[in-house]
Structures are given as structure tokens and as C-alpha cells.
């Protein structure tokens, strides 16, 4: 729904303006190295998280590994802060971002996208015992968002709401802040919030806001621009796992539904 970094996009565009090198043959480099370097935040369950064995796992991670396997290379997964993730891609720290990144016009100025590989939407969550039922009930409230996500940008645009906006590194921090009463609501993608309720039993609930964007946002896999061969190879691999049942198995394991 993870997952758009306005700040990250700004950094990305700045990097381009400064003459960041365009990698016109990334597929050849990936094949030569024998590995596909994949980045995610590691702080966006169930899409990417660090488990008790200190391993990065989740829907995005499994999708990335399956794509790498179809391409005949090894997946190498790394985590990085969301608000700098596009800048890291442009600096060649990794080959791709498979991290629930929503496809937006701002991001498309800086990177190319494979996919979309799932669809998400915006949602607002409060605690189970909250009196909040409508968006109007959140007037002058303390709201939590993930730094650099499209939801942060949207929340800042709601200037008439008088929100005290607080930014965090990822969903785990947001959930703790909400449950501990330090924020009154959080604005996130609908899917991870629903999973937190159904699979983790979190004492939170989603506000019923039919006018709020939901379920229609395309989420893609980011790569550096001007890499048609890499884009085609990754799209072919993504199409293959969607057709042979691998994608659905991964989605059911981590999300409990086919979200393509």
C-alpha cells in the first residue's frame, strides 16, 4: 500500500539533476554478479519485517526471492530507511526496490517500475475503544504516519484538519504509539492494518470511510531508469510466478488473500 516517498522522490530527482550515472545495462551486471540486490524497509509487516532469527522476511521479500529464482540469480535482501530508499537505488546500492512502493507520477520521474504486483489503498486506524467514527471526529487530532510514504504527503495536505502530524520509521512503531495512546490515529495502507487485526489480534479497528482512497493504488517494483532489458526480465519473472501459483501461495501465506 506497503507502499510513496515525497522526500525520497525529491532526493531521487536531485540525484538525477546532479548527474547520477544511468545504468543502461543492469541486467548484464546482475547476471555477471549472479545476484539480484533487493531493498525494502524491513519495517512494514507483513510485507517486510525482521523475524526472531534476524532474517528479513515477508510478502515483498518472498516475491523478490521468487523473481530472482526465475531469473536464475541469487536474491540478496537488504533493508534501508524508507525516506532514502530511492536515493540508495540511484546510488547503485542495490538493483531494485521490492518494498510496497506505490506508483506515482513523482516517482516515475526518478525510477522505472515493473508491475504493478499488487493493489493497495489508504486507510485510517484507531484503537478499538476509540470514540472516533468519522474523519470529522479527528479534527485537531494527533496523527501518525510513516516518514516518506504517500500517506504522509496526503496527511499534510489535510491542512483544514489541524492535525499534529508525527512521523515514524515504519508500522511497528506506529502500532506501538497508537496502542500506547501517543497518537490518536494512524494513516497507512489498508492491507497491513487489516493483517495486524486478523493475524496478530491487535486491539485496533479501521474507520469506515468510503470516500477515502482504498484498493485502487498500483504498487510496483522500482529499478533505475533506462534499463529495458532488466525491466523485461523482471516483468517476465513476475508474470511467471503469477501464472504458476507461486504468487498466490506467497500472498495467502503473508496476507491471507490474493491482492494482485
PDB file of C-alpha atoms in Angstrom:
ATOM      1  CA  UNK A   1       0.000   0.000   0.000  1.00  0.00           C
ATOM      2  CA  UNK A   2       3.328  -1.272   1.840  1.00  0.00           C
ATOM      3  CA  UNK A   3       3.777   1.150  -0.068  1.00  0.00           C
ATOM      4  CA  UNK A   4       5.426   6.974  -1.796  1.00  0.00           C
ATOM      5  CA  UNK A   5       8.202   8.861  -0.557  1.00  0.00           C
ATOM      6  CA  UNK A   6       7.849  12.529  -1.385  1.00  0.00           C
ATOM      7  CA  UNK A   7      11.136  13.189   0.368  1.00  0.00           C
ATOM      8  CA  UNK A   8      12.743  10.185  -1.302  1.00  0.00           C
ATOM      9  CA  UNK A   9      11.452  11.228  -4.683  1.00  0.00           C
ATOM     10  CA  UNK A  10      12.874  14.673  -4.112  1.00  0.00           C
ATOM     11  CA  UNK A  11      16.239  13.167  -3.285  1.00  0.00           C
ATOM     12  CA  UNK A  12      15.990  10.978  -6.357  1.00  0.00           C
ATOM     13  CA  UNK A  13      15.229  13.852  -8.675  1.00  0.00           C
ATOM     14  CA  UNK A  14      18.038  15.851  -7.096  1.00  0.00           C
ATOM     15  CA  UNK A  15      20.400  12.980  -7.693  1.00  0.00           C
ATOM     16  CA  UNK A  16      19.408  12.864 -11.325  1.00  0.00           C
ATOM     17  CA  UNK A  17      19.902  16.586 -11.658  1.00  0.00           C
ATOM     18  CA  UNK A  18      23.390  16.200 -10.234  1.00  0.00           C
ATOM     19  CA  UNK A  19      24.217  13.704 -12.925  1.00  0.00           C
ATOM     20  CA  UNK A  20      23.776  10.366 -11.157  1.00  0.00           C
ATOM     21  CA  UNK A  21      25.015   7.760 -13.655  1.00  0.00           C
ATOM     22  CA  UNK A  22      22.359   5.964 -15.680  1.00  0.00           C
ATOM     23  CA  UNK A  23      22.903   2.209 -15.649  1.00  0.00           C
ATOM     24  CA  UNK A  24      21.930   1.192 -19.174  1.00  0.00           C
ATOM     25  CA  UNK A  25      22.901  -2.451 -18.838  1.00  0.00           C
ATOM     26  CA  UNK A  26      21.860  -3.504 -15.346  1.00  0.00           C
ATOM     27  CA  UNK A  27      20.630  -6.925 -16.453  1.00  0.00           C
ATOM     28  CA  UNK A  28      24.119  -7.809 -17.687  1.00  0.00           C
ATOM     29  CA  UNK A  29      25.572  -6.659 -14.352  1.00  0.00           C
ATOM     30  CA  UNK A  30      23.024  -8.716 -12.417  1.00  0.00           C
ATOM     31  CA  UNK A  31      23.767 -11.815 -14.485  1.00  0.00           C
ATOM     32  CA  UNK A  32      27.525 -11.329 -14.161  1.00  0.00           C
ATOM     33  CA  UNK A  33      27.267 -10.926 -10.386  1.00  0.00           C
ATOM     34  CA  UNK A  34      24.872 -13.859 -10.163  1.00  0.00           C
ATOM     35  CA  UNK A  35      22.665 -11.981  -7.725  1.00  0.00           C
ATOM     36  CA  UNK A  36      19.763  -9.550  -7.597  1.00  0.00           C
ATOM     37  CA  UNK A  37      20.212  -6.991  -4.822  1.00  0.00           C
ATOM     38  CA  UNK A  38      16.789  -6.211  -3.367  1.00  0.00           C
ATOM     39  CA  UNK A  39      15.941  -3.402  -0.948  1.00  0.00           C
ATOM     40  CA  UNK A  40      12.966  -2.986   1.382  1.00  0.00           C
ATOM     41  CA  UNK A  41      12.397  -1.164   4.663  1.00  0.00           C
ATOM     42  CA  UNK A  42      12.198  -4.241   6.880  1.00  0.00           C
ATOM     43  CA  UNK A  43       9.657  -2.306   8.942  1.00  0.00           C
ATOM     44  CA  UNK A  44       6.413  -2.927   7.096  1.00  0.00           C
ATOM     45  CA  UNK A  45       4.790  -6.172   8.209  1.00  0.00           C
ATOM     46  CA  UNK A  46       3.523  -8.384   6.682  1.00  0.00           C
ATOM     47  CA  UNK A  47       5.351  -7.151   3.578  1.00  0.00           C
ATOM     48  CA  UNK A  48       8.834  -6.848   5.087  1.00  0.00           C
ATOM     49  CA  UNK A  49       9.950  -7.402   8.660  1.00  0.00           C
ATOM     50  CA  UNK A  50      12.856  -8.792  10.645  1.00  0.00           C
ATOM     51  CA  UNK A  51      11.964 -12.046  12.440  1.00  0.00           C
ATOM     52  CA  UNK A  52      13.325 -13.523  15.670  1.00  0.00           C
ATOM     53  CA  UNK A  53      16.218 -15.093  13.751  1.00  0.00           C
ATOM     54  CA  UNK A  54      17.204 -11.623  12.483  1.00  0.00           C
ATOM     55  CA  UNK A  55      16.101 -12.575   8.970  1.00  0.00           C
ATOM     56  CA  UNK A  56      14.252 -10.206   6.652  1.00  0.00           C
ATOM     57  CA  UNK A  57      11.023 -11.927   5.662  1.00  0.00           C
ATOM     58  CA  UNK A  58       7.548 -11.071   4.386  1.00  0.00           C
ATOM     59  CA  UNK A  59       5.427 -10.879   1.248  1.00  0.00           C
ATOM     60  CA  UNK A  60       7.756  -8.470  -0.580  1.00  0.00           C
ATOM     61  CA  UNK A  61      10.819 -10.489   0.362  1.00  0.00           C
ATOM     62  CA  UNK A  62       9.275 -13.751  -0.843  1.00  0.00           C
ATOM     63  CA  UNK A  63       8.166 -12.118  -4.101  1.00  0.00           C
ATOM     64  CA  UNK A  64      11.689 -10.762  -4.611  1.00  0.00           C
ATOM     65  CA  UNK A  65      13.251 -14.145  -3.972  1.00  0.00           C
ATOM     66  CA  UNK A  66      10.850 -15.834  -6.380  1.00  0.00           C
ATOM     67  CA  UNK A  67      11.627 -13.284  -9.104  1.00  0.00           C
ATOM     68  CA  UNK A  68      15.370 -13.734  -8.600  1.00  0.00           C
ATOM     69  CA  UNK A  69      14.958 -17.510  -8.802  1.00  0.00           C
ATOM     70  CA  UNK A  70      13.079 -17.241 -12.120  1.00  0.00           C
ATOM     71  CA  UNK A  71      15.894 -15.020 -13.416  1.00  0.00           C
ATOM     72  CA  UNK A  72      18.485 -17.620 -12.456  1.00  0.00           C
ATOM     73  CA  UNK A  73      20.281 -15.486  -9.854  1.00  0.00           C
ATOM     74  CA  UNK A  74      20.522 -15.388  -6.074  1.00  0.00           C
ATOM     75  CA  UNK A  75      18.455 -12.857  -4.115  1.00  0.00           C
ATOM     76  CA  UNK A  76      20.393 -10.582  -1.758  1.00  0.00           C
ATOM     77  CA  UNK A  77      17.993  -8.725   0.526  1.00  0.00           C
ATOM     78  CA  UNK A  78      18.927  -5.559   2.358  1.00  0.00           C
ATOM     79  CA  UNK A  79      16.959  -3.079   4.466  1.00  0.00           C
ATOM     80  CA  UNK A  80      17.166   0.685   4.455  1.00  0.00           C
ATOM     81  CA  UNK A  81      15.156   3.636   5.738  1.00  0.00           C
ATOM     82  CA  UNK A  82      12.152   4.332   3.547  1.00  0.00           C
ATOM     83  CA  UNK A  83      12.755   8.064   3.192  1.00  0.00           C
ATOM     84  CA  UNK A  84      16.116   7.411   1.498  1.00  0.00           C
ATOM     85  CA  UNK A  85      15.349   4.232  -0.394  1.00  0.00           C
ATOM     86  CA  UNK A  86      15.120   5.748  -3.891  1.00  0.00           C
ATOM     87  CA  UNK A  87      18.335   7.691  -3.388  1.00  0.00           C
ATOM     88  CA  UNK A  88      20.024   4.400  -2.475  1.00  0.00           C
ATOM     89  CA  UNK A  89      18.776   2.801  -5.677  1.00  0.00           C
ATOM     90  CA  UNK A  90      20.130   5.668  -7.778  1.00  0.00           C
ATOM     91  CA  UNK A  91      23.456   5.386  -5.958  1.00  0.00           C
ATOM     92  CA  UNK A  92      23.660   1.717  -7.055  1.00  0.00           C
ATOM     93  CA  UNK A  93      23.488   0.356  -3.509  1.00  0.00           C
ATOM     94  CA  UNK A  94      21.009  -2.246  -4.791  1.00  0.00           C
ATOM     95  CA  UNK A  95      19.408  -3.234  -8.085  1.00  0.00           C
ATOM     96  CA  UNK A  96      15.734  -2.947  -7.222  1.00  0.00           C
ATOM     97  CA  UNK A  97      13.264  -1.878  -4.564  1.00  0.00           C
ATOM     98  CA  UNK A  98      10.649  -4.503  -3.783  1.00  0.00           C
ATOM     99  CA  UNK A  99       9.135  -2.717  -0.839  1.00  0.00           C
ATOM    100  CA  UNK A 100       5.440  -1.946  -1.417  1.00  0.00           C
ATOM    101  CA  UNK A 101       6.147   1.261  -3.310  1.00  0.00           C
ATOM    102  CA  UNK A 102       3.063   2.868  -4.824  1.00  0.00           C
ATOM    103  CA  UNK A 103       3.457   4.048  -8.407  1.00  0.00           C
ATOM    104  CA  UNK A 104       3.096   7.822  -8.586  1.00  0.00           C
ATOM    105  CA  UNK A 105       3.948  10.443 -11.230  1.00  0.00           C
ATOM    106  CA  UNK A 106       6.593  11.922  -8.920  1.00  0.00           C
ATOM    107  CA  UNK A 107       8.363   8.589  -8.532  1.00  0.00           C
ATOM    108  CA  UNK A 108       8.124   7.814 -12.227  1.00  0.00           C
ATOM    109  CA  UNK A 109      10.286  10.873 -12.855  1.00  0.00           C
ATOM    110  CA  UNK A 110      13.090   9.207 -10.921  1.00  0.00           C
ATOM    111  CA  UNK A 111      12.680   5.451 -11.467  1.00  0.00           C
ATOM    112  CA  UNK A 112      11.001   2.898 -13.719  1.00  0.00           C
ATOM    113  CA  UNK A 113       8.530   0.336 -12.430  1.00  0.00           C
ATOM    114  CA  UNK A 114       7.961  -3.360 -13.029  1.00  0.00           C
ATOM    115  CA  UNK A 115       4.407  -4.478 -12.352  1.00  0.00           C
ATOM    116  CA  UNK A 116       2.186  -3.499 -10.641  1.00  0.00           C
ATOM    117  CA  UNK A 117       2.446  -6.576  -8.462  1.00  0.00           C
ATOM    118  CA  UNK A 118      -0.405  -5.726  -6.095  1.00  0.00           C
ATOM    119  CA  UNK A 119      -3.025  -3.087  -5.354  1.00  0.00           C
ATOM    120  CA  UNK A 120      -3.483  -1.222  -2.092  1.00  0.00           C
ATOM    121  CA  UNK A 121      -5.376   1.695  -0.619  1.00  0.00           C
ATOM    122  CA  UNK A 122      -5.288   4.283   2.135  1.00  0.00           C
ATOM    123  CA  UNK A 123      -6.957   3.624   5.487  1.00  0.00           C
ATOM    124  CA  UNK A 124      -7.144   5.219   8.926  1.00  0.00           C
ATOM    125  CA  UNK A 125      -6.912   3.044  12.031  1.00  0.00           C
ATOM    126  CA  UNK A 126      -7.761   3.864  15.649  1.00  0.00           C
ATOM    127  CA  UNK A 127      -7.830   1.788  18.826  1.00  0.00           C
ATOM    128  CA  UNK A 128     -10.813  -0.467  19.480  1.00  0.00           C
ATOM    129  CA  UNK A 129     -12.001   1.690  22.371  1.00  0.00           C
ATOM    130  CA  UNK A 130     -11.675   4.999  20.500  1.00  0.00           C
ATOM    131  CA  UNK A 131     -14.784   7.178  20.184  1.00  0.00           C
ATOM    132  CA  UNK A 132     -13.720   8.237  16.680  1.00  0.00           C
ATOM    133  CA  UNK A 133     -16.101   7.153  13.917  1.00  0.00           C
ATOM    134  CA  UNK A 134     -15.711   9.768  11.175  1.00  0.00           C
ATOM    135  CA  UNK A 135     -12.964  11.860   9.661  1.00  0.00           C
ATOM    136  CA  UNK A 136     -14.526  14.923  11.316  1.00  0.00           C
ATOM    137  CA  UNK A 137     -14.038  13.283  14.722  1.00  0.00           C
ATOM    138  CA  UNK A 138     -10.280  13.556  14.118  1.00  0.00           C
ATOM    139  CA  UNK A 139     -10.284  17.347  13.941  1.00  0.00           C
ATOM    140  CA  UNK A 140      -7.144  18.670  15.724  1.00  0.00           C
ATOM    141  CA  UNK A 141      -6.026  15.087  16.482  1.00  0.00           C
ATOM    142  CA  UNK A 142      -2.515  13.678  16.778  1.00  0.00           C
ATOM    143  CA  UNK A 143      -1.929  11.534  13.692  1.00  0.00           C
ATOM    144  CA  UNK A 144       0.889   9.103  12.959  1.00  0.00           C
ATOM    145  CA  UNK A 145       2.351   8.320   9.519  1.00  0.00           C
ATOM    146  CA  UNK A 146       5.448   6.656   8.116  1.00  0.00           C
ATOM    147  CA  UNK A 147       8.085   9.164   7.041  1.00  0.00           C
ATOM    148  CA  UNK A 148       8.252   9.422   3.265  1.00  0.00           C
ATOM    149  CA  UNK A 149       5.113   7.462   2.401  1.00  0.00           C
ATOM    150  CA  UNK A 150       2.408   8.834   0.158  1.00  0.00           C
ATOM    151  CA  UNK A 151       0.181   8.819   3.232  1.00  0.00           C
ATOM    152  CA  UNK A 152       2.427  11.413   4.866  1.00  0.00           C
ATOM    153  CA  UNK A 153       2.004  13.638   1.819  1.00  0.00           C
ATOM    154  CA  UNK A 154      -1.768  13.147   1.894  1.00  0.00           C
ATOM    155  CA  UNK A 155      -1.975  13.877   5.631  1.00  0.00           C
ATOM    156  CA  UNK A 156      -0.002  17.095   5.222  1.00  0.00           C
ATOM    157  CA  UNK A 157      -2.449  18.188   2.534  1.00  0.00           C
ATOM    158  CA  UNK A 158      -5.348  17.976   5.022  1.00  0.00           C
ATOM    159  CA  UNK A 159      -4.426  21.392   6.439  1.00  0.00           C
ATOM    160  CA  UNK A 160      -8.015  22.165   7.421  1.00  0.00           C
ATOM    161  CA  UNK A 161      -7.991  19.263   9.905  1.00  0.00           C
ATOM    162  CA  UNK A 162      -5.484  20.912  12.247  1.00  0.00           C
ATOM    163  CA  UNK A 163      -3.594  17.666  12.727  1.00  0.00           C
ATOM    164  CA  UNK A 164      -0.498  17.342  14.882  1.00  0.00           C
ATOM    165  CA  UNK A 165       1.381  15.082  12.458  1.00  0.00           C
ATOM    166  CA  UNK A 166       4.050  12.727  13.799  1.00  0.00           C
ATOM    167  CA  UNK A 167       6.320  10.666  11.554  1.00  0.00           C
ATOM    168  CA  UNK A 168       7.805   7.236  12.257  1.00  0.00           C
ATOM    169  CA  UNK A 169      10.153   4.765  10.589  1.00  0.00           C
ATOM    170  CA  UNK A 170       7.545   2.082   9.974  1.00  0.00           C
ATOM    171  CA  UNK A 171       4.410   0.232  11.003  1.00  0.00           C
ATOM    172  CA  UNK A 172       5.760  -1.435  14.184  1.00  0.00           C
ATOM    173  CA  UNK A 173       6.465   1.982  15.719  1.00  0.00           C
ATOM    174  CA  UNK A 174       3.086   3.304  14.576  1.00  0.00           C
ATOM    175  CA  UNK A 175       1.238   0.394  16.166  1.00  0.00           C
ATOM    176  CA  UNK A 176       3.043   0.860  19.481  1.00  0.00           C
ATOM    177  CA  UNK A 177       2.385   4.592  19.501  1.00  0.00           C
ATOM    178  CA  UNK A 178      -1.302   4.059  18.725  1.00  0.00           C
ATOM    179  CA  UNK A 179      -1.799   1.340  21.322  1.00  0.00           C
ATOM    180  CA  UNK A 180       0.052   3.386  23.959  1.00  0.00           C
ATOM    181  CA  UNK A 181      -2.107   6.432  23.289  1.00  0.00           C
ATOM    182  CA  UNK A 182       0.635   8.713  21.975  1.00  0.00           C
ATOM    183  CA  UNK A 183      -1.223   9.144  18.697  1.00  0.00           C
ATOM    184  CA  UNK A 184      -4.988   9.065  18.175  1.00  0.00           C
ATOM    185  CA  UNK A 185      -4.948   7.516  14.719  1.00  0.00           C
ATOM    186  CA  UNK A 186      -2.557   6.279  12.046  1.00  0.00           C
ATOM    187  CA  UNK A 187      -2.808   6.670   8.277  1.00  0.00           C
ATOM    188  CA  UNK A 188      -1.395   3.622   6.488  1.00  0.00           C
ATOM    189  CA  UNK A 189      -2.124   1.168   3.692  1.00  0.00           C
ATOM    190  CA  UNK A 190      -5.256  -0.834   4.353  1.00  0.00           C
ATOM    191  CA  UNK A 191      -3.713  -4.302   3.918  1.00  0.00           C
ATOM    192  CA  UNK A 192      -1.060  -4.281   6.680  1.00  0.00           C
ATOM    193  CA  UNK A 193      -3.543  -2.708   9.077  1.00  0.00           C
ATOM    194  CA  UNK A 194      -6.104  -5.419   8.420  1.00  0.00           C
ATOM    195  CA  UNK A 195      -3.452  -8.109   8.790  1.00  0.00           C
ATOM    196  CA  UNK A 196      -2.435  -6.606  12.153  1.00  0.00           C
ATOM    197  CA  UNK A 197      -6.038  -7.076  13.264  1.00  0.00           C
ATOM    198  CA  UNK A 198      -6.797 -10.509  11.812  1.00  0.00           C
ATOM    199  CA  UNK A 199      -3.444 -12.292  12.178  1.00  0.00           C
ATOM    200  CA  UNK A 200      -1.893 -10.510  15.152  1.00  0.00           C
ATOM    201  CA  UNK A 201      -5.028  -9.733  17.135  1.00  0.00           C
ATOM    202  CA  UNK A 202      -4.094  -6.077  17.576  1.00  0.00           C
ATOM    203  CA  UNK A 203      -6.696  -4.012  19.504  1.00  0.00           C
ATOM    204  CA  UNK A 204      -7.260  -1.624  16.616  1.00  0.00           C
ATOM    205  CA  UNK A 205     -10.015  -1.042  14.064  1.00  0.00           C
ATOM    206  CA  UNK A 206     -10.323   0.556  10.644  1.00  0.00           C
ATOM    207  CA  UNK A 207     -12.562   3.563  10.233  1.00  0.00           C
ATOM    208  CA  UNK A 208     -15.322   3.102   7.664  1.00  0.00           C
ATOM    209  CA  UNK A 209     -14.547   5.947   5.276  1.00  0.00           C
ATOM    210  CA  UNK A 210     -15.972   5.124   1.829  1.00  0.00           C
ATOM    211  CA  UNK A 211     -14.695   8.402   0.356  1.00  0.00           C
ATOM    212  CA  UNK A 212     -11.112   7.591   1.354  1.00  0.00           C
ATOM    213  CA  UNK A 213      -8.954   6.107  -1.399  1.00  0.00           C
ATOM    214  CA  UNK A 214      -8.873   2.342  -0.982  1.00  0.00           C
ATOM    215  CA  UNK A 215      -7.824  -0.678  -3.006  1.00  0.00           C
ATOM    216  CA  UNK A 216      -7.037   1.144  -6.241  1.00  0.00           C
ATOM    217  CA  UNK A 217      -3.406   2.168  -5.812  1.00  0.00           C
ATOM    218  CA  UNK A 218      -0.927   0.309  -8.013  1.00  0.00           C
ATOM    219  CA  UNK A 219       2.184  -0.936  -6.226  1.00  0.00           C
ATOM    220  CA  UNK A 220       5.297  -1.574  -8.266  1.00  0.00           C
ATOM    221  CA  UNK A 221       8.894  -2.765  -8.255  1.00  0.00           C
ATOM    222  CA  UNK A 222      11.350   0.088  -8.759  1.00  0.00           C
ATOM    223  CA  UNK A 223      14.502  -0.096 -10.887  1.00  0.00           C
ATOM    224  CA  UNK A 224      16.833   2.535 -12.280  1.00  0.00           C
ATOM    225  CA  UNK A 225      15.695   4.228 -15.466  1.00  0.00           C
ATOM    226  CA  UNK A 226      16.851   3.249 -18.956  1.00  0.00           C
ATOM    227  CA  UNK A 227      17.104  -0.464 -18.236  1.00  0.00           C
ATOM    228  CA  UNK A 228      14.660  -2.056 -20.699  1.00  0.00           C
ATOM    229  CA  UNK A 229      16.347  -5.464 -20.570  1.00  0.00           C
ATOM    230  CA  UNK A 230      16.259  -5.686 -16.784  1.00  0.00           C
ATOM    231  CA  UNK A 231      12.675  -4.425 -16.752  1.00  0.00           C
ATOM    232  CA  UNK A 232      11.614  -7.030 -19.307  1.00  0.00           C
ATOM    233  CA  UNK A 233      13.393  -9.849 -17.473  1.00  0.00           C
ATOM    234  CA  UNK A 234      11.851  -8.935 -14.132  1.00  0.00           C
ATOM    235  CA  UNK A 235       8.391  -8.489 -15.666  1.00  0.00           C
ATOM    236  CA  UNK A 236       8.686 -11.901 -17.326  1.00  0.00           C
ATOM    237  CA  UNK A 237       9.661 -13.443 -13.977  1.00  0.00           C
ATOM    238  CA  UNK A 238       6.793 -11.667 -12.190  1.00  0.00           C
ATOM    239  CA  UNK A 239       4.308 -12.836 -14.831  1.00  0.00           C
ATOM    240  CA  UNK A 240       5.592 -16.399 -14.448  1.00  0.00           C
ATOM    241  CA  UNK A 241       5.068 -16.543 -10.679  1.00  0.00           C
ATOM    242  CA  UNK A 242       1.617 -15.016 -11.089  1.00  0.00           C
ATOM    243  CA  UNK A 243       0.689 -17.700 -13.618  1.00  0.00           C
ATOM    244  CA  UNK A 244       2.106 -20.811 -11.916  1.00  0.00           C
ATOM    245  CA  UNK A 245       0.551 -20.332  -8.467  1.00  0.00           C
ATOM    246  CA  UNK A 246       3.678 -19.125  -6.681  1.00  0.00           C
ATOM    247  CA  UNK A 247       2.335 -15.603  -6.239  1.00  0.00           C
ATOM    248  CA  UNK A 248      -0.959 -16.790  -4.765  1.00  0.00           C
ATOM    249  CA  UNK A 249       0.837 -19.120  -2.330  1.00  0.00           C
ATOM    250  CA  UNK A 250       3.007 -16.238  -1.116  1.00  0.00           C
ATOM    251  CA  UNK A 251       0.032 -13.889  -0.829  1.00  0.00           C
ATOM    252  CA  UNK A 252      -2.025 -16.404   1.155  1.00  0.00           C
ATOM    253  CA  UNK A 253       0.897 -17.100   3.499  1.00  0.00           C
ATOM    254  CA  UNK A 254       1.607 -13.480   4.354  1.00  0.00           C
ATOM    255  CA  UNK A 255      -1.612 -11.562   3.686  1.00  0.00           C
ATOM    256  CA  UNK A 256      -4.355 -14.165   3.672  1.00  0.00           C
ATOM    257  CA  UNK A 257      -5.707 -13.064   0.289  1.00  0.00           C
ATOM    258  CA  UNK A 258      -4.714 -12.720  -3.349  1.00  0.00           C
ATOM    259  CA  UNK A 259      -4.003  -8.985  -3.591  1.00  0.00           C
ATOM    260  CA  UNK A 260      -2.953  -8.655  -7.207  1.00  0.00           C
TER     261      UNK A 260
END
